[in-house]
CSV table of N, CA and C in Angstrom, one decimal:
chain,number,residue,atom,x,y,z
Q,1359,MET,N,74.8,85.4,92.0
Q,1359,MET,CA,76.0,84.5,91.8
Q,1359,MET,C,76.3,83.8,93.1
Q,1360,ALA,N,76.3,82.5,93.0
Q,1360,ALA,CA,76.7,81.7,94.1
Q,1360,ALA,C,78.1,81.1,93.8
Q,1361,PHE,N,79.0,81.3,94.8
Q,1361,PHE,CA,80.4,80.8,94.6
Q,1361,PHE,C,80.4,79.4,95.1
Q,1362,ALA,N,81.3,78.6,94.7
Q,1362,ALA,CA,81.5,77.2,95.3
Q,1362,ALA,C,81.7,77.3,96.8
Q,1363,TYR,N,81.3,76.3,97.5
Q,1363,TYR,CA,81.3,76.3,98.9
Q,1363,TYR,C,82.7,76.6,99.5
Q,1364,ASP,N,83.8,75.9,98.9
Q,1364,ASP,CA,85.1,76.2,99.4
Q,1364,ASP,C,85.6,77.6,99.1
Q,1365,THR,N,85.1,78.2,98.0
Q,1365,THR,CA,85.4,79.6,97.7
Q,1365,THR,C,84.8,80.5,98.8
Q,1366,GLU,N,83.5,80.3,99.1
Q,1366,GLU,CA,82.9,81.1,100.1
Q,1366,GLU,C,83.6,81.0,101.5
Q,1367,VAL,N,84.0,79.7,101.8
Q,1367,VAL,CA,84.7,79.5,103.1
Q,1367,VAL,C,86.0,80.3,103.1
Q,1368,ALA,N,86.7,80.2,102.0
Q,1368,ALA,CA,88.0,80.9,102.0
Q,1368,ALA,C,87.8,82.5,102.0
Q,1369,LEU,N,86.8,83.0,101.4
Q,1369,LEU,CA,86.5,84.4,101.4
Q,1369,LEU,C,86.1,84.8,102.8
Q,1370,ILE,N,85.2,84.1,103.4
Q,1370,ILE,CA,84.8,84.4,104.8
Q,1370,ILE,C,86.0,84.4,105.7
Q,1371,SER,N,86.9,83.4,105.5
Q,1371,SER,CA,88.1,83.4,106.4
Q,1371,SER,C,89.1,84.6,106.1
Q,1372,ALA,N,89.2,84.9,104.8
Q,1372,ALA,CA,90.0,86.1,104.5
Q,1372,ALA,C,89.4,87.4,105.1
Q,1373,ALA,N,88.1,87.5,105.0
Q,1373,ALA,CA,87.5,88.7,105.7
Q,1373,ALA,C,87.7,88.7,107.2
Q,1374,ALA,N,87.6,87.5,107.8
Q,1374,ALA,CA,87.8,87.4,109.2
Q,1374,ALA,C,89.2,87.7,109.6
Q,1375,LEU,N,90.2,87.3,108.8
Q,1375,LEU,CA,91.6,87.6,109.0
Q,1375,LEU,C,91.8,89.1,109.0
Q,1376,ILE,N,91.3,89.7,107.9
Q,1376,ILE,CA,91.5,91.2,107.8
Q,1376,ILE,C,90.9,91.9,109.0
Q,1377,ASN,N,89.7,91.4,109.4
Q,1377,ASN,CA,89.0,92.1,110.5
Q,1377,ASN,C,89.6,91.9,111.9
Q,1378,THR,N,90.6,90.9,112.0
Q,1378,THR,CA,91.3,90.8,113.3
Q,1378,THR,C,92.1,92.0,113.6
Q,1379,GLY,N,92.4,92.8,112.6
Q,1379,GLY,CA,93.1,94.0,112.8
Q,1379,GLY,C,92.3,95.3,113.0
Q,1380,LYS,N,91.0,95.1,113.0
Q,1380,LYS,CA,90.0,96.2,113.1
Q,1380,LYS,C,89.5,96.5,114.5
Q,1381,GLU,N,89.8,95.6,115.4
Q,1381,GLU,CA,89.4,95.8,116.8
Q,1381,GLU,C,90.5,96.2,117.7
Q,1382,GLU,N,90.2,96.8,118.8
Q,1382,GLU,CA,91.2,97.1,119.8
Q,1382,GLU,C,90.9,96.2,121.0
Q,1383,PRO,N,91.9,95.5,121.5
Q,1383,PRO,CA,93.2,95.4,120.9
Q,1383,PRO,C,93.2,94.5,119.7
Q,1384,ASP,N,94.3,94.5,118.9
Q,1384,ASP,CA,94.5,93.7,117.7
Q,1384,ASP,C,94.2,92.3,118.1
Q,1385,GLN,N,93.4,91.6,117.3
Q,1385,GLN,CA,93.0,90.2,117.6
Q,1385,GLN,C,94.0,89.2,117.0
Q,1386,MET,N,95.1,89.7,116.5
Q,1386,MET,CA,96.1,88.8,115.9
Q,1386,MET,C,97.5,89.2,116.4
Q,1387,SER,N,97.6,89.4,117.7
Q,1387,SER,CA,98.9,89.9,118.2
Q,1387,SER,C,99.7,88.8,119.0
Q,1388,THR,N,99.1,87.7,119.2
Q,1388,THR,CA,99.9,86.6,120.0
Q,1388,THR,C,99.7,85.3,119.2
Q,1389,LEU,N,100.6,84.3,119.6
Q,1389,LEU,CA,100.4,83.0,119.0
Q,1389,LEU,C,99.1,82.4,119.4
Q,1390,ALA,N,98.6,82.7,120.6
Q,1390,ALA,CA,97.3,82.2,121.1
Q,1390,ALA,C,96.2,82.7,120.2
Q,1391,ASP,N,96.3,84.0,119.8
Q,1391,ASP,CA,95.3,84.6,118.9
Q,1391,ASP,C,95.3,83.8,117.6
Q,1392,LEU,N,96.5,83.5,117.1
Q,1392,LEU,CA,96.6,82.8,115.8
Q,1392,LEU,C,96.0,81.4,115.9
Q,1393,ASP,N,96.4,80.7,117.0
Q,1393,ASP,CA,95.8,79.4,117.3
Q,1393,ASP,C,94.3,79.4,117.3
Q,1394,ARG,N,93.7,80.4,118.0
Q,1394,ARG,CA,92.3,80.5,118.1
Q,1394,ARG,C,91.7,80.8,116.7
Q,1395,PHE,N,92.3,81.7,116.0
Q,1395,PHE,CA,91.8,82.0,114.6
Q,1395,PHE,C,91.8,80.8,113.7
Q,1396,LEU,N,92.9,80.0,113.8
Q,1396,LEU,CA,93.0,78.8,112.9
Q,1396,LEU,C,92.0,77.8,113.3
Q,1397,ILE,N,91.7,77.6,114.6
Q,1397,ILE,CA,90.6,76.7,115.0
Q,1397,ILE,C,89.3,77.2,114.5
Q,1398,GLU,N,89.0,78.5,114.8
Q,1398,GLU,CA,87.7,79.0,114.3
Q,1398,GLU,C,87.5,78.9,112.8
Q,1399,GLN,N,88.5,79.1,112.1
Q,1399,GLN,CA,88.4,79.0,110.6
Q,1399,GLN,C,88.7,77.6,110.0
Q,1400,ASP,N,88.9,76.7,110.9
Q,1400,ASP,CA,89.1,75.3,110.5
Q,1400,ASP,C,90.3,75.0,109.5
Q,1401,PHE,N,91.4,75.7,109.8
Q,1401,PHE,CA,92.6,75.5,109.0
Q,1401,PHE,C,93.3,74.3,109.5
Q,1402,SER,N,93.8,73.5,108.6
Q,1402,SER,CA,94.6,72.3,108.9
Q,1402,SER,C,96.0,72.4,108.3
Q,1403,GLY,N,96.8,71.4,108.6
Q,1403,GLY,CA,98.1,71.4,108.0
Q,1403,GLY,C,99.2,71.7,109.0
Q,1404,SER,N,100.4,71.8,108.6
Q,1404,SER,CA,101.5,72.0,109.5
Q,1404,SER,C,101.6,73.4,110.1
Q,1405,ARG,N,102.2,73.5,111.2
Q,1405,ARG,CA,102.4,74.8,111.9
Q,1405,ARG,C,103.8,74.9,112.4
Q,1406,ALA,N,104.4,76.0,112.4
Q,1406,ALA,CA,105.7,76.3,113.0
Q,1406,ALA,C,105.5,76.8,114.4
Q,1407,ARG,N,104.4,77.5,114.7
Q,1407,ARG,CA,104.1,78.0,116.0
Q,1407,ARG,C,105.2,78.9,116.5
Q,1408,THR,N,105.7,79.8,115.6
Q,1408,THR,CA,106.7,80.8,115.9
Q,1408,THR,C,106.2,82.2,115.8
Q,1409,SER,N,107.0,83.1,116.3
Q,1409,SER,CA,106.7,84.5,116.1
Q,1409,SER,C,106.8,84.9,114.7
Q,1410,ALA,N,107.7,84.3,113.9
Q,1410,ALA,CA,107.9,84.6,112.5
Q,1410,ALA,C,106.7,84.2,111.7
Q,1411,GLU,N,106.1,83.0,112.1
Q,1411,GLU,CA,104.8,82.6,111.5
Q,1411,GLU,C,103.7,83.6,111.7
Q,1412,LEU,N,103.6,84.0,113.0
Q,1412,LEU,CA,102.6,85.0,113.3
Q,1412,LEU,C,102.8,86.3,112.5
Q,1413,ALA,N,104.0,86.8,112.4
Q,1413,ALA,CA,104.4,88.0,111.7
Q,1413,ALA,C,104.0,87.8,110.2
Q,1414,ALA,N,104.2,86.7,109.7
Q,1414,ALA,CA,103.9,86.4,108.2
Q,1414,ALA,C,102.4,86.5,108.0
Q,1415,VAL,N,101.6,86.0,109.0
Q,1415,VAL,CA,100.2,86.0,108.8
Q,1415,VAL,C,99.7,87.4,109.0
Q,1416,VAL,N,100.3,88.2,109.8
Q,1416,VAL,CA,99.9,89.6,110.0
Q,1416,VAL,C,100.2,90.4,108.7
Q,1417,ARG,N,101.3,90.1,108.1
Q,1417,ARG,CA,101.7,90.7,106.8
Q,1417,ARG,C,100.6,90.3,105.7
Q,1418,LEU,N,100.3,89.0,105.7
Q,1418,LEU,CA,99.2,88.6,104.8
Q,1418,LEU,C,97.9,89.3,105.0
Q,1419,ARG,N,97.6,89.5,106.2
Q,1419,ARG,CA,96.3,90.3,106.6
Q,1419,ARG,C,96.3,91.6,105.9
Q,1420,ALA,N,97.4,92.3,106.0
Q,1420,ALA,CA,97.5,93.7,105.3
Q,1420,ALA,C,97.5,93.5,103.8
Q,1421,GLU,N,98.1,92.5,103.3
Q,1421,GLU,CA,98.0,92.4,101.8
Q,1421,GLU,C,96.6,92.0,101.3
Q,1422,LEU,N,95.9,91.2,102.1
Q,1422,LEU,CA,94.6,90.8,101.7
Q,1422,LEU,C,93.6,92.0,101.8
Q,1423,GLU,N,93.9,92.9,102.8
Q,1423,GLU,CA,93.1,94.1,102.9
Q,1423,GLU,C,93.3,95.0,101.7
Q,1424,GLU,N,94.5,95.1,101.3
Q,1424,GLU,CA,94.8,95.9,100.1
Q,1424,GLU,C,94.1,95.3,98.9
Q,1425,VAL,N,94.1,94.0,98.7
Q,1425,VAL,CA,93.3,93.4,97.6
Q,1425,VAL,C,91.9,93.7,97.7
Q,1426,TRP,N,91.3,93.6,98.9
Q,1426,TRP,CA,89.9,93.8,99.2
Q,1426,TRP,C,89.5,95.2,98.7
Q,1427,THR,N,90.3,96.2,98.8
Q,1427,THR,CA,89.9,97.5,98.5
Q,1427,THR,C,90.5,98.0,97.1
Q,1428,SER,N,91.0,97.0,96.3
Q,1428,SER,CA,91.7,97.4,95.1
Q,1428,SER,C,90.6,97.3,93.9
Q,1429,SER,N,91.1,98.0,92.8
Q,1429,SER,CA,90.3,97.8,91.6
Q,1429,SER,C,90.5,96.4,91.1
Q,1430,GLU,N,89.7,96.0,90.2
Q,1430,GLU,CA,89.9,94.6,89.7
Q,1430,GLU,C,91.3,94.4,89.1
Q,1431,ASP,N,91.8,95.3,88.3
Q,1431,ASP,CA,93.1,95.1,87.7
Q,1431,ASP,C,94.2,95.0,88.7
Q,1432,ASP,N,94.1,95.9,89.7
Q,1432,ASP,CA,95.1,95.8,90.8
Q,1432,ASP,C,95.0,94.5,91.6
Q,1433,ALA,N,93.8,94.1,91.8
Q,1433,ALA,CA,93.6,92.8,92.5
Q,1433,ALA,C,94.2,91.7,91.8
Q,1434,VAL,N,94.1,91.7,90.5
Q,1434,VAL,CA,94.7,90.6,89.6
Q,1434,VAL,C,96.2,90.6,89.9
Q,1435,ALA,N,96.8,91.7,89.9
Q,1435,ALA,CA,98.3,91.8,90.1
Q,1435,ALA,C,98.6,91.2,91.4
Q,1436,HIS,N,97.9,91.6,92.5
Q,1436,HIS,CA,98.2,91.0,93.8
Q,1436,HIS,C,98.0,89.5,93.9
Q,1437,VAL,N,96.9,89.1,93.3
Q,1437,VAL,CA,96.5,87.6,93.4
Q,1437,VAL,C,97.6,86.8,92.6
Q,1438,ASN,N,97.9,87.3,91.5
Q,1438,ASN,CA,99.0,86.6,90.7
Q,1438,ASN,C,100.3,86.5,91.4
Q,1439,ARG,N,100.7,87.6,92.1
Q,1439,ARG,CA,101.9,87.6,92.9
Q,1439,ARG,C,101.8,86.6,94.0
Q,1440,ILE,N,100.7,86.6,94.7
Q,1440,ILE,CA,100.5,85.7,95.9
Q,1440,ILE,C,100.6,84.3,95.4
Q,1441,LEU,N,100.0,83.9,94.3
Q,1441,LEU,CA,100.0,82.6,93.9
Q,1441,LEU,C,101.4,82.2,93.4
Q,1442,SER,N,102.1,83.1,92.8
Q,1442,SER,CA,103.5,82.8,92.3
Q,1442,SER,C,104.4,82.7,93.5
Q,1443,ASP,N,104.3,83.6,94.5
Q,1443,ASP,CA,105.2,83.5,95.7
Q,1443,ASP,C,105.0,82.2,96.4
Q,1444,ALA,N,103.8,81.7,96.4
Q,1444,ALA,CA,103.5,80.4,97.1
Q,1444,ALA,C,103.8,79.2,96.3
Q,1445,SER,N,104.3,79.4,95.1
Q,1445,SER,CA,104.5,78.3,94.1
Q,1445,SER,C,103.2,77.4,94.0
Q,1446,ALA,N,102.1,78.0,93.9
Q,1446,ALA,CA,100.8,77.4,93.8
Q,1446,ALA,C,100.7,76.4,92.7
Q,1447,LEU,N,100.2,75.2,93.0
Q,1447,LEU,CA,100.0,74.2,92.0
Q,1447,LEU,C,98.6,73.5,92.3
Q,1448,PRO,N,97.5,74.0,91.7
Q,1448,PRO,CA,96.2,73.5,92.1
Q,1448,PRO,C,96.0,72.0,91.9
Q,1449,ARG,N,95.3,71.4,92.9
Q,1449,ARG,CA,95.0,70.0,92.8
Q,1449,ARG,C,93.8,69.7,93.7
Q,1450,LEU,N,93.0,68.7,93.4
Q,1450,LEU,CA,91.9,68.3,94.2
Q,1450,LEU,C,92.3,67.4,95.3
Q,1451,VAL,N,91.7,67.7,96.5
Q,1451,VAL,CA,92.1,66.9,97.7
Q,1451,VAL,C,90.8,66.6,98.5
Q,1452,ARG,N,90.9,65.6,99.4
Q,1452,ARG,CA,89.8,65.3,100.3
Q,1452,ARG,C,90.4,65.0,101.6
Q,1453,HIS,N,90.0,65.7,102.7
Q,1453,HIS,CA,90.6,65.4,104.0
Q,1453,HIS,C,89.7,65.8,105.1
Q,1454,ASP,N,89.9,65.3,106.3
Q,1454,ASP,CA,89.1,65.6,107.5
Q,1454,ASP,C,87.7,65.4,107.1
Q,1455,HIS,N,86.8,66.4,107.4
Q,1455,HIS,CA,85.4,66.4,107.1
Q,1455,HIS,C,85.1,67.0,105.7
Q,1456,TRP,N,86.1,67.4,105.0
Q,1456,TRP,CA,85.9,68.1,103.7
Q,1456,TRP,C,85.8,67.0,102.6
Q,1457,ASP,N,84.8,67.2,101.7
Q,1457,ASP,CA,84.8,66.4,100.5
Q,1457,ASP,C,85.8,67.0,99.5
Q,1458,TRP,N,85.7,66.6,98.2
Q,1458,TRP,CA,86.7,67.1,97.2
Q,1458,TRP,C,86.6,68.6,97.1
Q,1459,HIS,N,87.8,69.2,97.2
Q,1459,HIS,CA,87.9,70.6,97.0
Q,1459,HIS,C,89.3,70.9,96.5
Q,1460,LEU,N,89.6,72.2,96.3
Q,1460,LEU,CA,90.8,72.6,95.6
Q,1460,LEU,C,91.8,73.1,96.7
Q,1461,HIS,N,93.0,72.5,96.6
Q,1461,HIS,CA,94.2,73.0,97.3
Q,1461,HIS,C,95.3,73.4,96.3
Q,1462,ALA,N,96.1,74.3,96.6
Q,1462,ALA,CA,97.1,74.7,95.6
Q,1462,ALA,C,98.5,74.7,96.3
Q,1463,THR,N,98.5,74.2,97.5
Q,1463,THR,CA,99.8,74.1,98.2
Q,1463,THR,C,99.8,72.7,99.0
Q,1464,ASP,N,100.9,72.3,99.4
Q,1464,ASP,CA,101.0,71.0,100.2
Q,1464,ASP,C,100.6,71.4,101.6
Q,1465,PRO,N,100.1,70.4,102.3
Q,1465,PRO,CA,99.7,70.6,103.7
Q,1465,PRO,C,101.0,70.9,104.6
Q,1466,ASP,N,102.2,70.6,104.1
Q,1466,ASP,CA,103.4,70.9,104.8
Q,1466,ASP,C,104.0,72.2,104.5
Q,1467,ALA,N,103.4,73.0,103.6
Q,1467,ALA,CA,103.8,74.3,103.2
Q,1467,ALA,C,103.7,75.2,104.4
Q,1468,PRO,N,104.5,76.3,104.5
Q,1468,PRO,CA,104.3,77.2,105.6
Q,1468,PRO,C,102.8,77.7,105.7
Q,1469,LEU,N,102.4,77.9,106.9
Q,1469,LEU,CA,101.0,78.4,107.1
Q,1469,LEU,C,100.6,79.6,106.3
Q,1470,GLU,N,101.5,80.6,106.3
Q,1470,GLU,CA,101.2,81.8,105.6
Q,1470,GLU,C,101.0,81.6,104.1
Q,1471,ASP,N,101.8,80.6,103.5
Q,1471,ASP,CA,101.6,80.3,102.1
Q,1471,ASP,C,100.3,79.6,101.8
Q,1472,ARG,N,99.9,78.7,102.8
Q,1472,ARG,CA,98.6,78.0,102.6
Q,1472,ARG,C,97.5,79.0,102.8
Q,1473,MET,N,97.5,79.8,103.8
Q,1473,MET,CA,96.5,80.8,103.9
Q,1473,MET,C,96.4,81.8,102.8
Q,1474,ALA,N,97.5,82.3,102.3
Q,1474,ALA,CA,97.6,83.2,101.2
Q,1474,ALA,C,97.0,82.5,99.9
Q,1475,THR,N,97.4,81.3,99.7
Q,1475,THR,CA,97.0,80.6,98.5
Q,1475,THR,C,95.5,80.4,98.5
Q,1476,GLU,N,95.0,79.9,99.6
Q,1476,GLU,CA,93.5,79.7,99.8
Q,1476,GLU,C,92.7,81.0,99.5
Q,1477,ALA,N,93.2,82.1,100.1
Q,1477,ALA,CA,92.5,83.3,99.8
Q,1477,ALA,C,92.6,83.8,98.4
Q,1478,ALA,N,93.8,83.6,97.8
Q,1478,ALA,CA,94.0,84.0,96.4
Q,1478,ALA,C,93.2,83.2,95.5
Q,1479,MET,N,93.1,81.9,95.7
Q,1479,MET,CA,92.3,81.1,94.8
Q,1479,MET,C,90.8,81.5,94.9
Q,1480,ALA,N,90.3,81.8,96.1
Q,1480,ALA,CA,89.0,82.3,96.2
Q,1480,ALA,C,88.8,83.7,95.5
Q,1481,LEU,N,89.8,84.5,95.6
Q,1481,LEU,CA,89.7,85.8,95.0
Q,1481,LEU,C,89.8,85.7,93.4
Q,1482,VAL,N,90.4,84.6,93.0
Q,1482,VAL,CA,90.4,84.3,91.5
Q,1482,VAL,C,88.9,84.2,91.0
Q,1483,ASP,N,88.1,83.5,91.8
Q,1483,ASP,CA,86.7,83.3,91.4
Q,1483,ASP,C,86.0,84.6,91.5
Q,1484,VAL,N,86.3,85.4,92.4
Q,1484,VAL,CA,85.6,86.8,92.6
Q,1484,VAL,C,86.0,87.6,91.3
Q,1485,ILE,N,87.2,87.6,91.0
Q,1485,ILE,CA,87.7,88.4,89.8
Q,1485,ILE,C,87.1,87.9,88.5
Q,1486,ARG,N,87.2,86.6,88.3
Q,1486,ARG,CA,86.8,86.0,87.1
Q,1486,ARG,C,85.3,86.2,86.8
Q,1487,THR,N,84.5,86.3,87.9
Q,1487,THR,CA,83.1,86.6,87.7
Q,1487,THR,C,82.7,88.1,87.8
Q,1488,HIS,N,83.7,88.9,87.9
Q,1488,HIS,CA,83.5,90.4,88.0
Q,1488,HIS,C,82.6,90.7,89.1
Q,1489,GLU,N,82.9,90.2,90.3
Q,1489,GLU,CA,82.1,90.4,91.5
Q,1489,GLU,C,82.9,91.1,92.6
Q,1490,MET,N,83.9,91.9,92.2
Q,1490,MET,CA,84.7,92.7,93.2
Q,1490,MET,C,83.7,93.6,94.1
Q,1491,VAL,N,82.6,93.9,93.6
Q,1491,VAL,CA,81.6,94.7,94.3
Q,1491,VAL,C,81.2,94.0,95.6
Q,1492,ARG,N,81.4,92.7,95.7
Q,1492,ARG,CA,81.0,91.9,96.9
Q,1492,ARG,C,82.0,92.1,98.0
Q,1493,LEU,N,83.2,92.7,97.7
Q,1493,LEU,CA,84.2,93.0,98.7
Q,1493,LEU,C,84.1,94.5,99.1
Q,1494,ARG,N,83.7,94.8,100.3
Q,1494,ARG,CA,83.4,96.2,100.7
Q,1494,ARG,C,84.0,96.5,102.0
Q,1495,ILE,N,83.9,97.8,102.4
Q,1495,ILE,CA,84.2,98.3,103.7
Q,1495,ILE,C,82.9,98.6,104.4
Q,1496,CYS,N,82.8,98.3,105.7
Q,1496,CYS,CA,81.5,98.5,106.4
Q,1496,CYS,C,81.0,99.9,106.2
Q,1497,ALA,N,79.7,100.1,106.1
Q,1497,ALA,CA,79.1,101.4,105.8
Q,1497,ALA,C,78.9,102.2,107.1
Q,1498,ALA,N,79.2,101.6,108.3
Q,1498,ALA,CA,79.1,102.4,109.5
Q,1498,ALA,C,80.1,103.5,109.6
Q,1499,ASP,N,79.8,104.7,110.0
Q,1499,ASP,CA,80.7,105.8,110.0
Q,1499,ASP,C,81.9,105.5,110.9
Q,1500,ASP,N,81.8,104.8,111.9
Q,1500,ASP,CA,82.8,104.6,112.9
Q,1500,ASP,C,83.5,103.2,112.8
Q,1501,CYS,N,83.4,102.6,111.6
Q,1501,CYS,CA,84.0,101.2,111.4
Q,1501,CYS,C,84.7,101.1,110.1
Q,1502,SER,N,85.8,100.4,110.1
Q,1502,SER,CA,86.6,100.2,108.9
Q,1502,SER,C,86.8,98.8,108.6
Q,1503,ALA,N,86.0,97.9,109.2
Q,1503,ALA,CA,86.1,96.5,108.9
Q,1503,ALA,C,85.6,96.2,107.5
Q,1504,VAL,N,86.1,95.0,107.0
Q,1504,VAL,CA,85.7,94.6,105.6
Q,1504,VAL,C,84.4,93.8,105.7
Q,1505,VAL,N,83.7,93.9,104.6
Q,1505,VAL,CA,82.4,93.2,104.5
Q,1505,VAL,C,82.5,92.2,103.3
Q,1506,LEU,N,82.1,91.0,103.4
Q,1506,LEU,CA,81.9,90.1,102.3
Q,1506,LEU,C,80.4,89.9,102.1
Q,1507,ASP,N,80.0,90.4,100.9
Q,1507,ASP,CA,78.6,90.4,100.6
Q,1507,ASP,C,78.3,89.2,99.8
Q,1508,LEU,N,77.7,88.1,100.4
Q,1508,LEU,CA,77.3,86.9,99.7
Q,1508,LEU,C,75.8,86.9,99.5
Q,1509,SER,N,75.1,88.0,99.7
Q,1509,SER,CA,73.7,88.1,99.5
Q,1509,SER,C,73.3,88.0,98.0
Q,1510,ARG,N,72.1,87.5,97.7
Q,1510,ARG,CA,71.7,87.4,96.3
Q,1510,ARG,C,71.7,88.8,95.6
Q,1511,ASN,N,71.2,89.8,96.3
Q,1511,ASN,CA,71.0,91.1,95.7
Q,1511,ASN,C,72.1,92.1,96.0
Q,1512,ARG,N,73.2,91.6,96.5
Q,1512,ARG,CA,74.4,92.4,96.8
Q,1512,ARG,C,74.1,93.6,97.7
Q,1513,SER,N,73.3,93.4,98.7
Q,1513,SER,CA,72.8,94.5,99.5
Q,1513,SER,C,73.5,94.6,100.9
Q,1514,LYS,N,74.4,93.7,101.3
Q,1514,LYS,CA,75.0,93.7,102.6
Q,1514,LYS,C,75.9,94.9,102.7
Q,1515,ARG,N,75.7,95.7,103.7
Q,1515,ARG,CA,76.4,97.0,103.9
Q,1515,ARG,C,77.3,97.0,105.1
Q,1516,TYR,N,77.0,96.2,106.1
Q,1516,TYR,CA,77.6,96.3,107.4
Q,1516,TYR,C,78.4,95.0,107.7
Q,1517,CYS,N,79.5,95.2,108.5
Q,1517,CYS,CA,80.4,94.0,108.8
Q,1517,CYS,C,79.7,93.1,109.9
Q,1518,ASP,N,80.4,92.0,110.1
Q,1518,ASP,CA,80.0,91.1,111.1
Q,1518,ASP,C,80.8,91.2,112.4
Q,1519,THR,N,81.7,92.2,112.5
Q,1519,THR,CA,82.5,92.2,113.7
Q,1519,THR,C,81.9,92.8,114.9
Q,1520,GLY,N,80.9,93.6,114.7
Q,1520,GLY,CA,80.2,94.2,115.9
Q,1520,GLY,C,78.8,94.3,115.7
Q,1521,ASN,N,78.2,95.4,116.1
Q,1521,ASN,CA,76.8,95.6,116.0
Q,1521,ASN,C,76.5,96.8,115.0
Q,1522,CYS,N,77.3,96.9,114.0
Q,1522,CYS,CA,77.2,98.1,113.1
Q,1522,CYS,C,75.8,98.2,112.5
Q,1523,ALA,N,75.3,97.1,112.0
Q,1523,ALA,CA,73.9,97.2,111.4
Q,1523,ALA,C,72.9,97.6,112.4
Q,1524,ASN,N,72.9,97.0,113.6
Q,1524,ASN,CA,71.9,97.3,114.6
Q,1524,ASN,C,72.1,98.8,115.0
Q,1525,ARG,N,73.3,99.3,115.2
Q,1525,ARG,CA,73.5,100.7,115.6
Q,1525,ARG,C,72.9,101.6,114.5
Q,1526,ALA,N,73.2,101.3,113.2
Q,1526,ALA,CA,72.7,102.1,112.1
Q,1526,ALA,C,71.2,102.1,112.0
Q,1527,HIS,N,70.6,100.9,112.3
Q,1527,HIS,CA,69.1,100.9,112.2
Q,1527,HIS,C,68.5,101.6,113.4
Q,1528,VAL,N,69.1,101.5,114.6
Q,1528,VAL,CA,68.5,102.3,115.7
Q,1528,VAL,C,68.7,103.8,115.5
Q,1529,LYS,N,69.8,104.2,115.0
Q,1529,LYS,CA,70.0,105.6,114.7
Q,1529,LYS,C,69.0,106.1,113.6
Q,1530,ALA,N,68.8,105.3,112.6
Q,1530,ALA,CA,67.8,105.7,111.6
Q,1530,ALA,C,66.4,105.8,112.2
Q,1531,TYR,N,66.1,104.8,113.0
Q,1531,TYR,CA,64.7,104.8,113.7
Q,1531,TYR,C,64.6,106.0,114.5
Q,1532,ARG,N,65.6,106.3,115.3
Q,1532,ARG,CA,65.5,107.5,116.2
Q,1532,ARG,C,65.4,108.8,115.4
Q,1533,ALA,N,66.1,108.9,114.3
Q,1533,ALA,CA,66.0,110.1,113.4
Q,1533,ALA,C,64.6,110.2,112.9
Q,1534,ARG,N,64.0,109.1,112.4
Q,1534,ARG,CA,62.6,109.1,111.9
Q,1534,ARG,C,61.6,109.5,113.0
Q,1535,LYS,N,61.8,109.0,114.1
Q,1535,LYS,CA,61.0,109.3,115.3
Q,1535,LYS,C,61.1,110.8,115.7
Q,1536,ALA,N,62.3,111.3,115.6
Q,1536,ALA,CA,62.5,112.7,116.0
Q,1536,ALA,C,61.8,113.7,115.0
Q,1537,VAL,N,61.8,113.3,113.7
Q,1537,VAL,CA,61.2,114.1,112.7
Q,1537,VAL,C,59.6,114.1,112.9
Q,1538,ARG,N,59.1,113.0,113.3
Q,1538,ARG,CA,57.6,112.9,113.5
Q,1538,ARG,C,57.2,113.6,114.7
Q,1539,GLY,N,58.1,113.9,115.6
Q,1539,GLY,CA,57.9,114.6,116.8
Q,1539,GLY,C,57.5,113.9,117.9
């Protein structure tokens, strides 16, 4: 299953937002952290640049993590509430370097509403295609970061936040080598 490009971008951004809370120190604790994240994730539109805006994005992060680990039915309830709270009204737009894609909020809407709606609209596609299995937690024993599996065979097990896959492969290699003597 291949999602639309804007859906994949929104899902990648949602995973990246959730994972800002998985590192020490928290990667979303200052306005500078939020600025950096928004630049990295190519978010556009208005900004308040206030501590209240940062707090709202951190709350959104927790809510998206809850959706990420929910059953499909629970995810539907979360997504519907997010869209309702943001007064989402889908429409096609083209801006900056993006061709036609879907927005469901005005560019002047509060940042947290725009971020929430973008993530929720992408999660709608995940739910409608019964692909919640693509939203996972890292398989590394010492990691709780989320994983977005966009692989064809749904085989991605490790996050992109650190070297979890490399560490797991080295550990397995060493274990095999130890057995062989």
